[in-house]
Amino acid sequence: MNACIRAAVRTGIYNGINMFGVTQGYQGLINDSIIPMGARSVSNIIHLGGTILKTARCLEFKTEEGMEIAYKNLKSRDIDGLIVIGGDGTFTGARNFSKKYNDIKVMGIPGTIDNDLYGSDFTLGYDTAINTVIEAIDKIRDTADSHDRLFFIEVMGRDSGCIALRSAIASGAEAVLLPERFTSIDELVTQLALGASTKKSSSIVIVSEGHKAGGAYDIAKQVKERFNHYDTKVTILGHLQRGGSPSSFDRILGSRLGFAAVNELIKGNTREMVGLRGNEIKTVKIEDALNNHNFKLEGDLLEMTKVLSI
Ligand code: F6P
């Protein structure tokens, strides 16, 4: 997100626009936490995780009163454009706000490690999260292999298996459990038993936190009751997936999206989201991004998980 903020601020300034940063998202709009940003305000941040502007959940922005306060705070500074980075909740707020106050143009940027937004092949943070996951799994694999163990590794993705699926391919996991696709304990046990029968001395199963059969601890317990071939361990990667220095891919994506968002506002466009599609930056209506929420898992990767794990 910092690479994106940097790009947006500098693109605006390059074009002679006064730029402001709003701290803590919509809450900051209501609290009047709006600060002028110059080219130097965004120096030395491109390599930082998190967001220098901070973020917050804000229920008040869902109310007419909350939106009105935000509007007045923007107008008092002659601000006529708003760039928001986030997912569904963020875009719903932006859409509702700009419908009510259409003299404020809004542009969305897809930012979530879950990669579950329509209109962008990749969302900001997703690639970095996968890199973090595979770095962790590579290390866990050393123990799995040396001690002949079965590891269940839980990754983020309450409703989306994107992190799990890509991590499974990149780390060479034996199995992956996704929220979008139910895998029964029987199926999993059959797969692990097949590996054991073909002399796999250790195995790694990636569990997306949203899998319907439970979290990694539950699944490990259920598997152990039916298949006790390996010593079994569980690791929950948790919030470490949401931080850390961004990958080069995310820095470039953030820069492209921040740059594009300002240019779209300059053209007078509003209620759109800028995204990456087929390595080109394209826009989609925020309404469409919201209505087509479900992101499809990459079919070829799904197919490969079965084939490459034999
Ligand atoms: O950003 C989305 C997500 O990563 C989900 O996959 C996960 O369930 C959630 O955030 C956890 O976030 P928190 O616990 O910080 O609200």
Coordinates of C-alpha atoms and ligand atoms in Angstrom, one line a residue:
M1 CA 0.0 0.0 0.0
N2 CA 2.9 2.4 0.7
A3 CA 4.2 2.1 -2.9
C4 CA 0.7 2.9 -4.0
I5 CA 0.3 5.9 -1.7
R6 CA 3.7 7.2 -2.9
A7 CA 2.8 6.8 -6.5
A8 CA -0.6 8.6 -6.1
V9 CA 0.9 11.5 -4.1
R10 CA 3.7 12.1 -6.6
T11 CA 1.5 11.7 -9.7
G12 CA -0.9 14.3 -8.3
I13 CA 1.9 16.7 -7.4
Y14 CA 3.5 16.2 -10.8
N15 CA 0.2 17.3 -12.3
G16 CA -0.1 20.3 -10.1
I17 CA -2.8 18.9 -7.8
N18 CA -2.8 19.5 -4.0
M19 CA -2.6 16.1 -2.4
F20 CA -3.8 15.1 1.1
G21 CA -3.5 11.9 3.1
V22 CA -6.4 10.7 5.3
T23 CA -5.2 8.7 8.3
Q24 CA -7.3 5.7 9.4
G25 CA -9.5 5.5 6.4
Y26 CA -13.1 6.6 6.6
Q27 CA -12.7 7.2 10.4
G28 CA -10.0 9.8 9.5
L29 CA -12.4 11.5 7.1
I30 CA -14.9 11.8 10.0
N31 CA -12.3 12.8 12.6
D32 CA -10.9 15.4 10.2
S33 CA -7.6 13.6 10.3
I34 CA -6.5 14.9 6.8
I35 CA -2.9 16.0 6.3
P36 CA -1.3 17.7 3.3
M37 CA 1.1 15.5 1.5
G38 CA 4.2 16.6 -0.5
A39 CA 6.6 14.6 -2.6
R40 CA 8.9 14.3 0.5
S41 CA 6.0 13.0 2.7
V42 CA 6.3 9.7 0.8
S43 CA 10.1 9.4 0.7
N44 CA 11.6 6.1 1.9
I45 CA 8.4 4.2 2.2
I46 CA 8.3 2.1 -0.9
H47 CA 9.9 -0.9 0.9
L48 CA 7.7 -0.7 4.0
G49 CA 4.8 -3.1 4.8
G50 CA 1.5 -1.9 6.4
T51 CA 0.4 1.6 5.5
I52 CA 1.9 4.9 6.7
L53 CA -1.7 6.2 6.7
K54 CA -2.9 3.5 9.0
T55 CA -6.3 1.9 8.6
A56 CA -9.4 1.3 10.7
R57 CA -12.9 -0.2 10.5
C58 CA -15.5 2.6 10.6
L59 CA -19.2 1.9 11.2
E60 CA -20.0 5.6 11.4
F61 CA -19.3 6.1 7.7
K62 CA -22.2 3.8 7.0
T63 CA -24.6 6.4 8.4
E64 CA -25.9 9.5 6.7
E65 CA -24.6 11.6 9.6
G66 CA -21.1 10.1 9.3
M67 CA -20.9 10.7 5.6
E68 CA -22.1 14.3 6.0
I69 CA -19.3 15.1 8.4
A70 CA -16.8 13.5 6.1
Y71 CA -18.1 15.5 3.2
K72 CA -17.9 18.8 5.1
N73 CA -14.3 18.0 6.1
L74 CA -13.3 17.3 2.4
K75 CA -15.1 20.4 1.1
S76 CA -13.5 22.7 3.7
R77 CA -10.2 21.9 1.9
D78 CA -11.6 22.0 -1.6
I79 CA -10.9 18.3 -2.0
D80 CA -12.8 17.0 -5.0
G81 CA -11.4 13.5 -5.5
L82 CA -10.9 10.5 -3.2
I83 CA -8.8 7.4 -3.7
V84 CA -9.6 4.4 -1.6
I85 CA -7.5 1.2 -1.2
G86 CA -9.2 -1.9 0.1
G87 CA -11.8 -4.5 -0.7
D88 CA -15.6 -4.8 -0.7
G89 CA -16.3 -2.8 2.5
T90 CA -14.1 0.0 1.3
F91 CA -15.7 0.1 -2.1
T92 CA -19.2 -0.1 -0.7
G93 CA -18.4 3.0 1.4
A94 CA -16.9 4.8 -1.6
R95 CA -19.8 4.0 -3.9
N96 CA -22.5 5.1 -1.4
F97 CA -20.6 8.3 -0.5
S98 CA -20.1 9.4 -4.1
K99 CA -23.7 8.6 -5.0
K100 CA -24.8 10.9 -2.2
Y101 CA -22.1 13.6 -2.9
N102 CA -21.4 13.3 -6.5
D103 CA -19.1 16.4 -6.6
I104 CA -16.5 14.2 -4.9
K105 CA -15.1 11.7 -7.5
V106 CA -13.9 8.4 -6.2
M107 CA -11.4 5.8 -7.5
G108 CA -10.9 2.4 -5.9
I109 CA -7.6 0.4 -5.7
P110 CA -7.9 -3.3 -5.0
G111 CA -5.9 -4.0 -1.8
T112 CA -6.2 -7.3 0.1
I113 CA -4.0 -10.3 0.5
D114 CA -7.0 -12.5 -0.3
N115 CA -7.0 -11.7 -4.0
D116 CA -10.7 -12.1 -4.1
L117 CA -11.9 -9.0 -6.0
Y118 CA -13.4 -8.9 -9.4
G119 CA -11.7 -6.7 -12.0
S120 CA -8.0 -7.3 -11.1
D121 CA -6.0 -10.5 -11.6
F122 CA -3.9 -9.5 -8.6
T123 CA -4.7 -7.4 -5.5
L124 CA -2.1 -5.4 -3.6
G125 CA -0.4 -7.5 -0.9
Y126 CA -1.3 -10.9 -2.4
D127 CA 2.1 -11.7 -3.9
T128 CA 4.0 -10.6 -0.8
A129 CA 1.7 -12.8 1.4
I130 CA 2.4 -15.8 -0.8
N131 CA 6.2 -15.2 -0.7
T132 CA 6.0 -15.0 3.1
V133 CA 4.0 -18.3 3.2
I134 CA 6.4 -20.2 1.0
E135 CA 9.4 -18.9 2.9
A136 CA 7.8 -20.3 6.1
I137 CA 6.9 -23.6 4.5
D138 CA 10.4 -24.1 3.1
K139 CA 11.7 -23.8 6.6
I140 CA 9.0 -26.1 8.0
R141 CA 9.7 -28.6 5.3
D142 CA 13.3 -29.1 6.7
T143 CA 11.8 -30.4 9.9
A144 CA 9.1 -32.4 8.1
D145 CA 11.7 -34.1 6.0
S146 CA 14.3 -34.6 8.7
H147 CA 11.8 -36.0 11.2
D148 CA 9.5 -37.8 8.8
R149 CA 6.5 -35.8 9.8
L150 CA 3.1 -34.7 8.5
F151 CA 2.5 -30.9 8.8
F152 CA -0.8 -29.1 8.6
I153 CA -0.1 -25.4 7.8
E154 CA -3.0 -23.0 8.1
V155 CA -2.9 -19.9 5.8
M156 CA -5.2 -16.9 5.7
G157 CA -8.2 -16.7 3.4
R158 CA -11.5 -16.8 5.3
D159 CA -13.5 -17.0 2.0
S160 CA -10.8 -17.2 -0.5
G161 CA -8.4 -20.1 -1.3
C162 CA -6.1 -18.0 -3.5
I163 CA -3.2 -17.8 -1.0
A164 CA -3.5 -21.5 -0.2
L165 CA -3.6 -22.6 -3.9
R166 CA -0.6 -20.6 -5.1
S167 CA 1.3 -21.4 -1.9
A168 CA 0.6 -25.1 -2.5
I169 CA 2.0 -25.0 -6.0
A170 CA 5.0 -22.9 -5.1
S171 CA 5.9 -24.9 -2.0
G172 CA 5.3 -28.3 -3.5
A173 CA 2.6 -29.2 -0.9
E174 CA 1.1 -32.7 -0.9
A175 CA -2.5 -31.4 -0.5
V176 CA -4.4 -28.2 -0.2
L177 CA -7.8 -27.6 1.4
L178 CA -9.7 -24.6 0.0
P179 CA -12.9 -22.8 1.2
E180 CA -14.3 -23.0 -2.4
R181 CA -14.0 -26.7 -2.7
F182 CA -14.9 -29.2 -0.1
T183 CA -12.4 -32.0 0.5
S184 CA -13.6 -34.7 2.9
I185 CA -11.3 -36.1 5.5
D186 CA -11.7 -39.5 3.7
E187 CA -10.4 -38.0 0.5
L188 CA -7.5 -36.4 2.3
V189 CA -6.6 -39.6 4.1
T190 CA -6.7 -41.6 0.8
Q191 CA -4.3 -39.1 -0.8
L192 CA -1.9 -39.1 2.2
A193 CA -2.0 -42.9 2.4
L194 CA -1.2 -43.1 -1.3
G195 CA 1.9 -40.9 -0.7
A196 CA 3.0 -43.1 2.2
S197 CA 2.5 -46.2 0.1
T198 CA 4.8 -44.7 -2.6
K199 CA 7.5 -44.0 0.0
K200 CA 6.8 -40.4 0.9
S201 CA 8.5 -40.0 4.2
S202 CA 6.9 -36.6 5.0
S203 CA 4.0 -34.6 3.8
I204 CA 2.7 -31.0 3.9
V205 CA -1.0 -30.1 3.8
I206 CA -2.0 -26.5 3.4
V207 CA -5.3 -25.6 5.0
S208 CA -7.0 -22.4 4.1
E209 CA -8.6 -20.9 7.3
G210 CA -12.0 -21.0 5.7
H211 CA -12.1 -24.7 4.9
K212 CA -15.5 -26.1 5.8
A213 CA -14.1 -29.2 7.6
G214 CA -12.5 -26.9 10.2
G215 CA -9.2 -25.2 10.9
A216 CA -5.8 -26.9 10.8
Y217 CA -6.0 -28.3 14.4
D218 CA -9.4 -29.8 13.8
I219 CA -8.4 -31.4 10.5
A220 CA -5.1 -32.7 11.9
K221 CA -7.0 -34.4 14.7
Q222 CA -9.6 -35.9 12.4
V223 CA -6.8 -37.2 10.0
K224 CA -4.8 -38.6 12.9
E225 CA -7.8 -40.7 14.1
R226 CA -7.9 -42.4 10.8
F227 CA -4.3 -42.4 9.6
N228 CA -1.5 -42.6 12.1
H229 CA 1.4 -43.2 9.8
Y230 CA 3.3 -40.0 10.5
D231 CA 4.0 -37.9 13.6
T232 CA 1.7 -35.0 13.0
K233 CA 2.3 -31.2 13.7
V234 CA 0.3 -28.1 13.1
T235 CA 1.5 -24.5 12.3
I236 CA -0.8 -21.5 12.0
L237 CA 0.9 -18.8 10.0
G238 CA -1.6 -16.1 11.0
H239 CA -1.0 -12.4 10.8
L240 CA 2.7 -12.6 9.8
Q241 CA 1.2 -13.1 6.3
R242 CA -0.1 -9.5 6.4
G243 CA 3.1 -7.7 7.1
G244 CA 6.7 -7.4 5.9
S245 CA 8.5 -5.7 3.1
P246 CA 6.6 -5.9 -0.1
S247 CA 7.7 -8.1 -3.0
S248 CA 9.0 -6.4 -6.2
F249 CA 5.7 -7.4 -7.9
D250 CA 3.6 -5.7 -5.2
R251 CA 5.8 -2.5 -5.3
I252 CA 5.4 -2.3 -9.1
L253 CA 1.7 -3.1 -8.9
G254 CA 1.1 -0.5 -6.2
S255 CA 3.0 2.1 -8.2
R256 CA 1.0 1.3 -11.4
L257 CA -2.3 1.4 -9.6
G258 CA -1.6 4.6 -7.6
F259 CA -0.4 6.3 -10.8
A260 CA -3.4 5.1 -12.8
A261 CA -5.9 6.1 -10.1
V262 CA -4.8 9.7 -10.1
N263 CA -4.8 9.8 -13.9
E264 CA -8.4 8.4 -14.1
L265 CA -9.5 11.1 -11.7
I266 CA -7.8 13.8 -13.8
K267 CA -9.8 12.5 -16.8
G268 CA -13.0 13.1 -14.8
N269 CA -13.8 9.4 -14.2
T270 CA -15.5 8.3 -11.0
R271 CA -16.9 5.3 -9.2
E272 CA -14.4 3.0 -10.8
M273 CA -11.7 0.7 -9.7
V274 CA -8.3 0.4 -11.4
G275 CA -7.0 -3.1 -11.7
L276 CA -4.5 -5.3 -13.4
R277 CA -5.8 -7.5 -16.2
G278 CA -3.5 -9.4 -18.5
N279 CA -0.6 -7.2 -17.4
E280 CA -2.5 -4.0 -18.4
I281 CA -4.0 -1.5 -16.1
K282 CA -7.8 -1.3 -16.8
T283 CA -10.8 0.1 -15.0
V284 CA -14.0 -1.5 -14.0
K285 CA -17.1 0.2 -12.4
I286 CA -17.0 -0.1 -8.6
E287 CA -20.6 -1.4 -8.9
D288 CA -19.5 -4.3 -11.1
A289 CA -16.6 -5.1 -8.8
L290 CA -19.0 -5.3 -5.9
N291 CA -21.7 -7.3 -7.8
N292 CA -19.2 -9.9 -9.2
H293 CA -17.5 -10.5 -5.9
N294 CA -16.5 -14.1 -6.4
F295 CA -13.1 -14.5 -7.8
K296 CA -12.5 -17.7 -9.6
L297 CA -9.6 -19.9 -8.5
E298 CA -7.1 -20.5 -11.3
G299 CA -8.3 -23.7 -12.9
D300 CA -4.9 -25.0 -14.2
L301 CA -3.4 -24.6 -10.7
L302 CA -6.2 -26.5 -9.2
E303 CA -5.7 -29.4 -11.7
M304 CA -1.9 -29.3 -11.0
T305 CA -2.3 -29.7 -7.3
K306 CA -3.5 -33.3 -7.9
V307 CA -1.0 -34.2 -10.5
L308 CA 2.2 -32.7 -9.0
S309 CA 1.7 -34.1 -5.6
I310 CA 1.8 -37.8 -6.5
Ligands
F6P1 O1 -7.6 -9.4 4.7 C1 -8.5 -10.5 4.7 C2 -8.0 -11.5 5.8 O2 -6.7 -11.7 5.5 C3 -8.7 -12.8 5.9 O3 -8.2 -13.8 5.1 C4 -8.6 -13.1 7.3 O4 -9.6 -13.9 7.7 C5 -8.7 -11.7 7.9 O5 -8.1 -10.9 7.0 C6 -8.2 -11.6 9.3 O6 -8.0 -10.3 9.7 P1 -8.2 -9.8 11.1 O7 -8.2 -10.9 12.0 O8 -7.1 -8.9 11.3 O9 -9.5 -9.0 11.1

